[in-house]
């Protein structure tokens, strides 16, 4: 396999560090490797494949050297400024922020779902929102089978989605200390508030799930609604998803399609108390689905429960999978 020059931007953050782990585990074919972050972290050392790399400050000149692919996880404003600079230098950026996701010039990709969209990139490929990614892995095989008519998402999202500060709020809160990151205590609580509130009364996290689902499934008019909730869990997002289909089905067909779907593991044995759990998904790269059952209140509907590690499949793993496809396409 061709070896590439790879840069990780935002390498010292929660997702950045996981990029390094996932690249190691998957034996990503790297020639020259660069780690970049803000001035605050420049000079720090990160170990990768047993070798120390010094974090360099991200500047306008960071991409003057030959770099093939850059994995960005440095927040929206950093991506807004530096992803176009990288792209102009011939780098393909895989960006984790929400900055470019809905840009019609930018593909939004989950490799198990719409890998073909990678091909029309103009230098930036967006990694979807964590909650959207795991839902797509479960919804795509069902859309192919029956045609999705409407989706209702309700999420139970881990504090790690809000970075190290979110993680600390839960740790501190469990000791009785007040929150710094979230507007209310997260310990012993559920906050129906992720990202900012928009004029329509939805949060931006909810609207991201709605917009991104339509873009990834190529259904501009798909009926989708969402309620996103922060819960006192450290790792892995859980989601209750209600789906209505265009066509009737036997429940066995649903099981069959989900069992065959790439990147998806069915865990559904209620007789033995088996269903997907956040603690079991943590540290894994797959998406887990269970509690598969007919929605008896509508003609052609089901309910499912979908769980995945939000920092891995929801961020780092998905981006590395996109980079793997890029390398394959270079050959
Ligand atoms: O959270 P964001 O804003 O989305 O940023 C994510 C990444 O993007 C980088 C940023 O680098 C970070 O790597 N980034 C942001 N703006 C950028 C820019 N303009 C940019 N990169 C380039 N150009 P950074 O250099 O800003 O931050 C790296 C260090 O600074 C801490 N930090 C970040 N935001 C902070 C902050 N500190 C105070 N206030 C803020 N608002 C950041 O802390 C990091 O150390 P941290 O939260 O990522 O990690 C805190 C400690 O936790 C350890 N740690 C982190 N992840 C893990 C971990 N330990 C174990 N496992 C992990 N997965 C770190 O060692 C650190 O000690
Ligand atoms: O849009 O759980 O990628 O706080 C990822 C983390 C949105 C918020 C994104 C969280 C963000 C989410």
mmCIF file of C-alpha atoms and ligand atoms in Angstrom, residues 15 96-99 101 127-132 157-163 181-182 193-195 204-205 208 212 229-230 237 310-311 314-315, ligand 2:
data_model
loop_
_atom_site.group_PDB
_atom_site.id
_atom_site.type_symbol
_atom_site.label_atom_id
_atom_site.label_comp_id
_atom_site.label_asym_id
_atom_site.label_seq_id
_atom_site.Cartn_x
_atom_site.Cartn_y
_atom_site.Cartn_z
ATOM 1 C CA UNK A 15 -10.229 13.387 19.648
ATOM 2 C CA UNK A 96 -14.183 16.788 12.357
ATOM 3 C CA UNK A 97 -15.839 20.123 13.036
ATOM 4 C CA UNK A 98 -19.322 21.235 11.962
ATOM 5 C CA UNK A 99 -17.796 24.046 9.848
ATOM 6 C CA UNK A 101 -20.530 19.653 6.772
ATOM 7 C CA UNK A 127 -16.730 13.891 9.165
ATOM 8 C CA UNK A 128 -20.356 13.938 10.367
ATOM 9 C CA UNK A 129 -21.583 14.677 13.884
ATOM 10 C CA UNK A 130 -21.006 11.766 16.283
ATOM 11 C CA UNK A 131 -24.721 11.123 16.888
ATOM 12 C CA UNK A 132 -25.423 11.170 13.156
ATOM 13 C CA UNK A 157 -25.130 11.552 24.934
ATOM 14 C CA UNK A 158 -21.912 11.063 26.891
ATOM 15 C CA UNK A 159 -20.011 13.970 28.494
ATOM 16 C CA UNK A 160 -16.848 13.127 26.481
ATOM 17 C CA UNK A 161 -18.596 14.763 23.503
ATOM 18 C CA UNK A 162 -17.966 18.048 25.295
ATOM 19 C CA UNK A 163 -14.229 17.278 25.569
ATOM 20 C CA UNK A 181 -18.740 23.493 31.301
ATOM 21 C CA UNK A 182 -22.464 22.679 31.391
ATOM 22 C CA UNK A 193 -29.488 20.875 25.755
ATOM 23 C CA UNK A 194 -26.453 20.091 23.529
ATOM 24 C CA UNK A 195 -24.756 22.890 21.573
ATOM 25 C CA UNK A 204 -27.968 23.005 16.976
ATOM 26 C CA UNK A 205 -27.083 19.385 17.829
ATOM 27 C CA UNK A 208 -27.209 18.814 12.789
ATOM 28 C CA UNK A 212 -26.765 15.588 8.094
ATOM 29 C CA UNK A 229 -29.956 14.911 25.717
ATOM 30 C CA UNK A 230 -26.719 14.960 27.740
ATOM 31 C CA UNK A 237 -23.731 7.876 22.950
ATOM 32 C CA UNK A 310 -18.646 8.769 20.326
ATOM 33 C CA UNK A 311 -14.911 9.559 20.285
ATOM 34 C CA UNK A 314 -18.306 9.045 16.274
ATOM 35 C CA UNK A 315 -15.082 10.927 15.461
HETATM 36 O O1 LIG B 2 -20.854 18.677 15.918
HETATM 37 O O2 LIG B 2 -21.589 15.585 22.435
HETATM 38 O O3 LIG B 2 -19.288 17.226 16.052
HETATM 39 O O4 LIG B 2 -21.135 17.709 22.710
HETATM 40 C C1 LIG B 2 -19.535 16.804 18.645
HETATM 41 C C2 LIG B 2 -19.725 16.680 20.132
HETATM 42 C C3 LIG B 2 -21.401 18.450 18.590
HETATM 43 C C4 LIG B 2 -21.568 18.274 20.087
HETATM 44 C C5 LIG B 2 -20.075 17.999 16.591
HETATM 45 C C6 LIG B 2 -21.304 16.712 21.987
HETATM 46 C C7 LIG B 2 -20.030 18.100 18.092
HETATM 47 C C8 LIG B 2 -21.160 16.886 20.498
#
